Short mmCIF file of C-alpha atoms in Angstrom, two decimals:
data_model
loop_
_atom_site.label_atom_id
_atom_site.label_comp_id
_atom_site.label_asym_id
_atom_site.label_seq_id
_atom_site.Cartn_x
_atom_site.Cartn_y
_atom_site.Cartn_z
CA UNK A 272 -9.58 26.95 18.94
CA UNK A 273 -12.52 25.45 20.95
CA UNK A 274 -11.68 22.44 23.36
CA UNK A 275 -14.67 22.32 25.10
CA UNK A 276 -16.84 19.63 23.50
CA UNK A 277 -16.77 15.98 24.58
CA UNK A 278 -17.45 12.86 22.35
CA UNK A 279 -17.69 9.50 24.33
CA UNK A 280 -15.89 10.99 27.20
CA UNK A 281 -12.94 12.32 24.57
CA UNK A 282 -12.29 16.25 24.59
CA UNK A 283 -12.93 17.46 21.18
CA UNK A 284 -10.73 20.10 19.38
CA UNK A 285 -11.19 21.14 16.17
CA UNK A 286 -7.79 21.88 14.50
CA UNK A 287 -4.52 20.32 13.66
CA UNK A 288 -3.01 19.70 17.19
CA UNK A 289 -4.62 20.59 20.95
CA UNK A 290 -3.29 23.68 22.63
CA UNK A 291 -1.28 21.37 25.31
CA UNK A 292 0.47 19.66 22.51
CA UNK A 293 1.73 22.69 21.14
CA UNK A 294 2.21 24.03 24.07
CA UNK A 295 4.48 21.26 24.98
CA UNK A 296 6.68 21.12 21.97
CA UNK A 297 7.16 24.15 21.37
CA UNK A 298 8.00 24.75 24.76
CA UNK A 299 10.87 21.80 24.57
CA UNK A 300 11.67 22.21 20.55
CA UNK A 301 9.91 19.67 19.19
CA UNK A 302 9.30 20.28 15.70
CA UNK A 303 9.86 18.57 12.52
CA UNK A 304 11.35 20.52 9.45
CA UNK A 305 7.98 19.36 7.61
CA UNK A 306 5.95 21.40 9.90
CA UNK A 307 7.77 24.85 10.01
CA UNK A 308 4.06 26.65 10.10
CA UNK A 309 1.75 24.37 11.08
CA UNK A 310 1.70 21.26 13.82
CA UNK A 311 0.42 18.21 13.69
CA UNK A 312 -0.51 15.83 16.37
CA UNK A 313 1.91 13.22 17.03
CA UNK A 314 0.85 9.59 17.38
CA UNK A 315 1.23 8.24 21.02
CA UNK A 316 1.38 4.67 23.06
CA UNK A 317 -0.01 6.28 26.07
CA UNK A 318 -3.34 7.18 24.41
CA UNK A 319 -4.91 10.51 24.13
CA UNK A 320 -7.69 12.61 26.56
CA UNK A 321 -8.28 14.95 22.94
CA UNK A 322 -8.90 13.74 20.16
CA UNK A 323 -10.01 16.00 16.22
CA UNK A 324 -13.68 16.14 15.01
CA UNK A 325 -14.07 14.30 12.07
CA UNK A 326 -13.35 17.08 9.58
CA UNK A 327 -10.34 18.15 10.74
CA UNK A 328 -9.11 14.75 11.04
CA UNK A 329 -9.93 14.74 7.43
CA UNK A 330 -8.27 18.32 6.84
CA UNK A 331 -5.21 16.95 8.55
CA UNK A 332 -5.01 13.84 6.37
CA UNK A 333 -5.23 15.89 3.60
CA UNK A 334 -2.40 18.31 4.45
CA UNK A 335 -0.38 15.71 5.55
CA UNK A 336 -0.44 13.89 1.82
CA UNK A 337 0.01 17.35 0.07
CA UNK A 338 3.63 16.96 1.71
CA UNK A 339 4.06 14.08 -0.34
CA UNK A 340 5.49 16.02 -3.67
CA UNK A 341 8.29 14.08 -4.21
CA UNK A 342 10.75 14.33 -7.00
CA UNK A 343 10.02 12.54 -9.97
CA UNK A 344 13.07 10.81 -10.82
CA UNK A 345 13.72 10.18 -6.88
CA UNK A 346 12.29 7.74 -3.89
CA UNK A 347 10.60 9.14 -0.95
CA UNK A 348 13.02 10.21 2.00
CA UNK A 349 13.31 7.52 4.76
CA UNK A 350 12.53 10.73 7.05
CA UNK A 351 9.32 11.88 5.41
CA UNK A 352 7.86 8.45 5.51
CA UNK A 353 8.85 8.10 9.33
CA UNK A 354 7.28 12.00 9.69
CA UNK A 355 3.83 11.34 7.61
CA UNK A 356 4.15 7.73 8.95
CA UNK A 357 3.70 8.51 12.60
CA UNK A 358 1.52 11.92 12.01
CA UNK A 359 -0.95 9.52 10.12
CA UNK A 360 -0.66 7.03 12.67
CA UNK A 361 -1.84 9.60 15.00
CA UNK A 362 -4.99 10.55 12.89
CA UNK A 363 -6.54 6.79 13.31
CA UNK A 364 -5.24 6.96 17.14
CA UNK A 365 -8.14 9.10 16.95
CA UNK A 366 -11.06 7.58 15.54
CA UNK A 367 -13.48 6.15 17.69
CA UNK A 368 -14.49 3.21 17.61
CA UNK A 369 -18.19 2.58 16.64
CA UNK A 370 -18.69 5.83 15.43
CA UNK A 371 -16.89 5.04 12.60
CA UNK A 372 -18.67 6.61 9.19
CA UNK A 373 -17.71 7.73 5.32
CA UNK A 374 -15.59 10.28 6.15
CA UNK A 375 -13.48 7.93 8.50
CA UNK A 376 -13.41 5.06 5.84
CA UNK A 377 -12.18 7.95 3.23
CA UNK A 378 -9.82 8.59 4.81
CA UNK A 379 -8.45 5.54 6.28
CA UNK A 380 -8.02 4.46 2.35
CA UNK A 381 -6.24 7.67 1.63
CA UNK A 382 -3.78 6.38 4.15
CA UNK A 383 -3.41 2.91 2.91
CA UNK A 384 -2.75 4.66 -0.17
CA UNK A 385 0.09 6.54 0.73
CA UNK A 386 1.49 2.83 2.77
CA UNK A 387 1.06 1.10 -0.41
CA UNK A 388 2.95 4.25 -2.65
CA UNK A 389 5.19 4.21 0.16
CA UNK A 390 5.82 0.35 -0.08
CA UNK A 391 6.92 1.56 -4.06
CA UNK A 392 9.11 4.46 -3.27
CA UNK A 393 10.32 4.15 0.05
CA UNK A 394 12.79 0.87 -0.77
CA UNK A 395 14.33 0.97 3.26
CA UNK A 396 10.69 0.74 4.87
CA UNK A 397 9.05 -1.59 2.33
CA UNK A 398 7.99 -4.20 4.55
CA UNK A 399 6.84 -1.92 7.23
CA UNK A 400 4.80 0.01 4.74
CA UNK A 401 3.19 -2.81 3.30
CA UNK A 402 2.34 -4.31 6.41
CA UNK A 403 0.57 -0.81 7.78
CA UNK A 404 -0.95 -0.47 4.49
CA UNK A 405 -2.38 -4.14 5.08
CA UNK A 406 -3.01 -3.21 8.55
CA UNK A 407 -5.08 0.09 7.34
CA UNK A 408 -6.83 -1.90 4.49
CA UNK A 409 -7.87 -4.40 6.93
CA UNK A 410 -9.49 -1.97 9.39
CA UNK A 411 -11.40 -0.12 6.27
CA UNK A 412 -12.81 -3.17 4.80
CA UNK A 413 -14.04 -4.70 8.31
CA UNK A 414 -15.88 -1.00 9.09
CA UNK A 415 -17.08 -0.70 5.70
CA UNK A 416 -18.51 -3.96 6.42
CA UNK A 417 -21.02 -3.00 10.19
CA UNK A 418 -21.64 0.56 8.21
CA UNK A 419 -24.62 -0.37 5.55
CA UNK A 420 -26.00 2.74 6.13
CA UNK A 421 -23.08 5.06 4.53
CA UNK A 422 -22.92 6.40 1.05
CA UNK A 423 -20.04 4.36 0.04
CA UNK A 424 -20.59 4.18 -3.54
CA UNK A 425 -17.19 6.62 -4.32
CA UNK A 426 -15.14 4.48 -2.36
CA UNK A 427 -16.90 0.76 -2.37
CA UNK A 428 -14.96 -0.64 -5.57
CA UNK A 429 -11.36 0.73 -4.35
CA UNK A 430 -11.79 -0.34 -1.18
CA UNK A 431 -12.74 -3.76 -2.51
CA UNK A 432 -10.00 -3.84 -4.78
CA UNK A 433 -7.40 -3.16 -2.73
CA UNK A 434 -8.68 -5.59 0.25
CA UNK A 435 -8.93 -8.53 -2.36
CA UNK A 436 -5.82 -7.70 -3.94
CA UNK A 437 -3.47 -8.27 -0.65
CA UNK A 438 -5.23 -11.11 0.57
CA UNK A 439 -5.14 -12.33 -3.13
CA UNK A 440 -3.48 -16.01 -2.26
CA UNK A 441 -7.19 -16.91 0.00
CA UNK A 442 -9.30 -18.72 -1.41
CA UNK A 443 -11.91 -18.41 1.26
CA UNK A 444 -12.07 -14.62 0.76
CA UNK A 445 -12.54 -14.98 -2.77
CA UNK A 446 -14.82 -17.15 -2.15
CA UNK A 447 -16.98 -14.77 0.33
CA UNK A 448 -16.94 -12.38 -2.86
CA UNK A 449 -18.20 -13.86 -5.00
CA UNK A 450 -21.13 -14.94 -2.88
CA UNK A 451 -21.56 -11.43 -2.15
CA UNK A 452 -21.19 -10.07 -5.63
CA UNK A 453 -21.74 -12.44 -8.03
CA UNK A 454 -19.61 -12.08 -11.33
CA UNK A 455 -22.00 -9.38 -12.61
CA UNK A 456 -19.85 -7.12 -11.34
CA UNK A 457 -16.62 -6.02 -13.78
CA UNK A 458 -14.46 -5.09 -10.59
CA UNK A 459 -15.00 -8.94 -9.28
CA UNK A 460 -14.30 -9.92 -12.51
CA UNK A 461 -10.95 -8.10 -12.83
CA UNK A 462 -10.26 -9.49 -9.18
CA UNK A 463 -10.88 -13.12 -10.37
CA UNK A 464 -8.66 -12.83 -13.14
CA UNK A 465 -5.74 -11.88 -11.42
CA UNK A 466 -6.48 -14.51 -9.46
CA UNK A 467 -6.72 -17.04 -11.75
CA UNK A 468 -3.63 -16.44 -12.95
CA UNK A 469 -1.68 -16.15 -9.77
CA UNK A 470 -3.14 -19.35 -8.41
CA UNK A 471 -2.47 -21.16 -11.58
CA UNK A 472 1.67 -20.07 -11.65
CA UNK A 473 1.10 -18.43 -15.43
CA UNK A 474 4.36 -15.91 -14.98
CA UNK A 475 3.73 -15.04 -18.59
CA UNK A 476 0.25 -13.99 -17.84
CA UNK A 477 0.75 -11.53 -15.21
CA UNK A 478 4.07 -10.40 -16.78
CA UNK A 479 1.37 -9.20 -19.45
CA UNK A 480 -1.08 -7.60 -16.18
CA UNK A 481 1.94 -5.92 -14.87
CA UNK A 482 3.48 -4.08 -17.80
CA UNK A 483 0.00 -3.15 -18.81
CA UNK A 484 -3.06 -3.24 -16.65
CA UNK A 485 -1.71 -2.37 -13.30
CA UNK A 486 -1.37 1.02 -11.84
CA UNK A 487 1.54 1.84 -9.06
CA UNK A 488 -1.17 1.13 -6.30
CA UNK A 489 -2.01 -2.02 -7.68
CA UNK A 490 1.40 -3.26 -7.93
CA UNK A 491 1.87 -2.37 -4.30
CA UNK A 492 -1.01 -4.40 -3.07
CA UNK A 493 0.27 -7.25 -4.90
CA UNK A 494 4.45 -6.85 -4.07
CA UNK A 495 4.26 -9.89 -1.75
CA UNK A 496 2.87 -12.34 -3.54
CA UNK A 497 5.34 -11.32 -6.51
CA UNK A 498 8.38 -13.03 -4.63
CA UNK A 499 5.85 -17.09 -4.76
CA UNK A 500 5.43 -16.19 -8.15
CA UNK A 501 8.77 -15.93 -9.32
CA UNK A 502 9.69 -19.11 -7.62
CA UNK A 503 7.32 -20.89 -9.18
CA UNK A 504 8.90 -19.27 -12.91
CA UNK A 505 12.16 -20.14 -12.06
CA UNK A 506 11.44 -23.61 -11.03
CA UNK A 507 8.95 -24.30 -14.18
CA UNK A 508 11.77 -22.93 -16.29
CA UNK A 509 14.73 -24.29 -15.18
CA UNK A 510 13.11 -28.11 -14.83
CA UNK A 511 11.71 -27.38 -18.39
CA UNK A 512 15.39 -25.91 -19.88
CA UNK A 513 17.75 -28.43 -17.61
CA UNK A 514 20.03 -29.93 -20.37
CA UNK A 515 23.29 -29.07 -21.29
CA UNK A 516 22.19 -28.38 -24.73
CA UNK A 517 19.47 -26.01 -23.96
CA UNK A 518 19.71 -22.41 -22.74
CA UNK A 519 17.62 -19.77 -22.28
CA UNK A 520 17.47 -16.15 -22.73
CA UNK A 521 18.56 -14.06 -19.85
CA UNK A 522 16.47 -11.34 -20.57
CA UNK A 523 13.42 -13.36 -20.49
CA UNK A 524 13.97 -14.89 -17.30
CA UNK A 525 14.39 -11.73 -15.63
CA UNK A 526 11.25 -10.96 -17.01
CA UNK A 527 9.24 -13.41 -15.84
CA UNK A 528 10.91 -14.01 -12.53
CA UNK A 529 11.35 -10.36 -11.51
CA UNK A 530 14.80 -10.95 -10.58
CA UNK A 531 17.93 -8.59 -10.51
CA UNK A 532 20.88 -11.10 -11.27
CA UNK A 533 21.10 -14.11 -11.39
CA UNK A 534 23.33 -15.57 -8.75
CA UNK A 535 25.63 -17.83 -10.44
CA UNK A 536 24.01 -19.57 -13.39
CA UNK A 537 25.91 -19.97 -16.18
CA UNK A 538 25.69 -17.54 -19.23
CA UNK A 539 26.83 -18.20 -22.67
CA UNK A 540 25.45 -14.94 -25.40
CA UNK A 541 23.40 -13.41 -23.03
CA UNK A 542 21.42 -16.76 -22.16
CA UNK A 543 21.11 -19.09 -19.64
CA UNK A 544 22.74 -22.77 -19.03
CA UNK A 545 20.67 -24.06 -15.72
CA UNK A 546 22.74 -25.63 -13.24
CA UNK A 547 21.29 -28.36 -10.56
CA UNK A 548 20.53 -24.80 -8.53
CA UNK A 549 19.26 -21.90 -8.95
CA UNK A 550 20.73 -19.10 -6.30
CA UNK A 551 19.26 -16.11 -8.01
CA UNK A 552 19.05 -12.66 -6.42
CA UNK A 553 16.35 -12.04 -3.49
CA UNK A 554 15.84 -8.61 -4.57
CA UNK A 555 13.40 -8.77 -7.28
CA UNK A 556 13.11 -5.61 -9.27
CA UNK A 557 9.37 -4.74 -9.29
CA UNK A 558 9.47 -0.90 -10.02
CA UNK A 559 12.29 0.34 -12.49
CA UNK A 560 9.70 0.99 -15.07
CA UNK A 561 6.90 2.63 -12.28
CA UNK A 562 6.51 6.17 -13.16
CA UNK A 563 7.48 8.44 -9.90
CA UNK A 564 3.91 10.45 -10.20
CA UNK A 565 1.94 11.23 -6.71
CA UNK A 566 -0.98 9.39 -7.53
CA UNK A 567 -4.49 11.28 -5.96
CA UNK A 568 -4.67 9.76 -2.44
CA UNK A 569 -8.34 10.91 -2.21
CA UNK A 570 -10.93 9.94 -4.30
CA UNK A 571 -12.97 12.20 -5.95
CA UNK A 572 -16.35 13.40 -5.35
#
């Protein structure tokens, strides 16, 4: 392994971790059970003196994900996010800033990727995962902005979507796209509707978008702004079915609100008689019906 190049003062090694590293924890028995033959560099607050070309910051990423072959009728181990979690963490530690290019923006989606599946499967950590996936999305988008130059075109339109997608409640960054892109384009299109109907409350609406034109990624990207929406359904139909001599079907307003239970409303044939309060369950249940399969975390060539 050759550690003798330098890159804006960084010593450049080109494989999974630098010879001191290894050195060090193997040395002191620091090894993870994910990484019986092969180390990879762990993330640190001190900063680092080495640092991985770009390719084998990509080859890392991409060995790192393969680890993600989870079962497909379980979540994602607490453990194995916290491992692939800090490893990954440890990849962007890396990059250098303003010598960003392609390769780095590839693979900084690939990671918000695995935040957002993570944010899915991983129900302890799903605030933390959504907020590095946010975090990761964030830094993409803003280098994909300052690097005209790169052949983007694999990765412009998922980048896009999944920027525009978690910042989906601003208006002003929906309104910067569509001064950049115009409505020509079917991907701002698709944005706007979901949109649309978020900013409009129509629960019925994006019930129909998540059942059937949203992927697990997608989903993801939009989990926070799930929990407004479902206020806004409960309040619309409880104001609308508040009489003692209407009800409403339970099912339904599960449906539409995304909740578990329903606190204690009163029920009468499996429907609903709204009291002056609705104390329905926090936990909204966004992914019993998500197929468990890995999606790619790479895009394709």
């Amino acid at each position: 392994m050759s550690e003798t190049e330098t890159f804006h003062g960084f010593l450049v090694y080109h494989s999974f971790c630098s010879n001191k590293e290894i050195e060090f924890r193997t040395s002191n028995r620091l090894r993870s059970p994910w990484e019986q033959n092969t180390l990879f560099a762990q993330f640190t607050r001190t900063g680092k003196a080495c640092i991985r070309s770009p390719e084998w910051l990509l080859k890392s990423t991409t060995e790192l994900l393969k680890l993600l072959r989870c079962d497909e009728n379980e979540d994602v181990s607490p453990d194995l996010f916290n491992f692939l979690g800090d490893r990954l963490a440890s990849v962007k530690q890396e990059f250098v800033m303003g010598e960003l290019n392609a390769v780095h923006i590839s693979i900084l989606i690939a990671i918000a990727k695995f935040f957002l599946f993570a944010t899915a499967r991983v129900p302890d950590e799903k605030h933390k995962a959504f907020s590095e996936a946010y975090s990761t999305v964030c830094l993409a988008y803003k280098t994909w902005l300052i690097s005209p130059g790169c052949d983007l075109t694999n990765i412009d339109n998922e980048l896009l979507l999944y920027y525009y997608l978690m910042n989906i409640d601003s208006a002003v960054e929906f309104d910067t796209l569509l001064k950049q892109r115009g409505l020509s384009c079917p991907h701002v299109r698709r944005l706007l509707d979901i949109y649309q109907v978020i900013q409009s409350g129509n629960y019925h609406r994006f019930r129909v978008l998540w059942d059937h034109d949203l992927n697990l990624l997608e989903k993801a990207a939009l989990s926070e702004s799930v929990f407004g929406l479902s206020k806004r359904a409960q309040t619309v139909i409880s104001t609308a079915f508040k009489s003692k001599k209407l009800s409403y079907p339970i099912g339904k307003f599960q449906k539409y609100t995304f909740v578990t239970s329903v606190g204690d409303l009163n029920l009468n044939n499996e429907r609903i008689t709204f009291s002056d309060k609705i104390v329905a369950d926090k936990n909204l249940s966004l992914w019993d019906d998500v197929s468990l399969i890995v999606p790619s975390f790479f895009v394709k060539d």
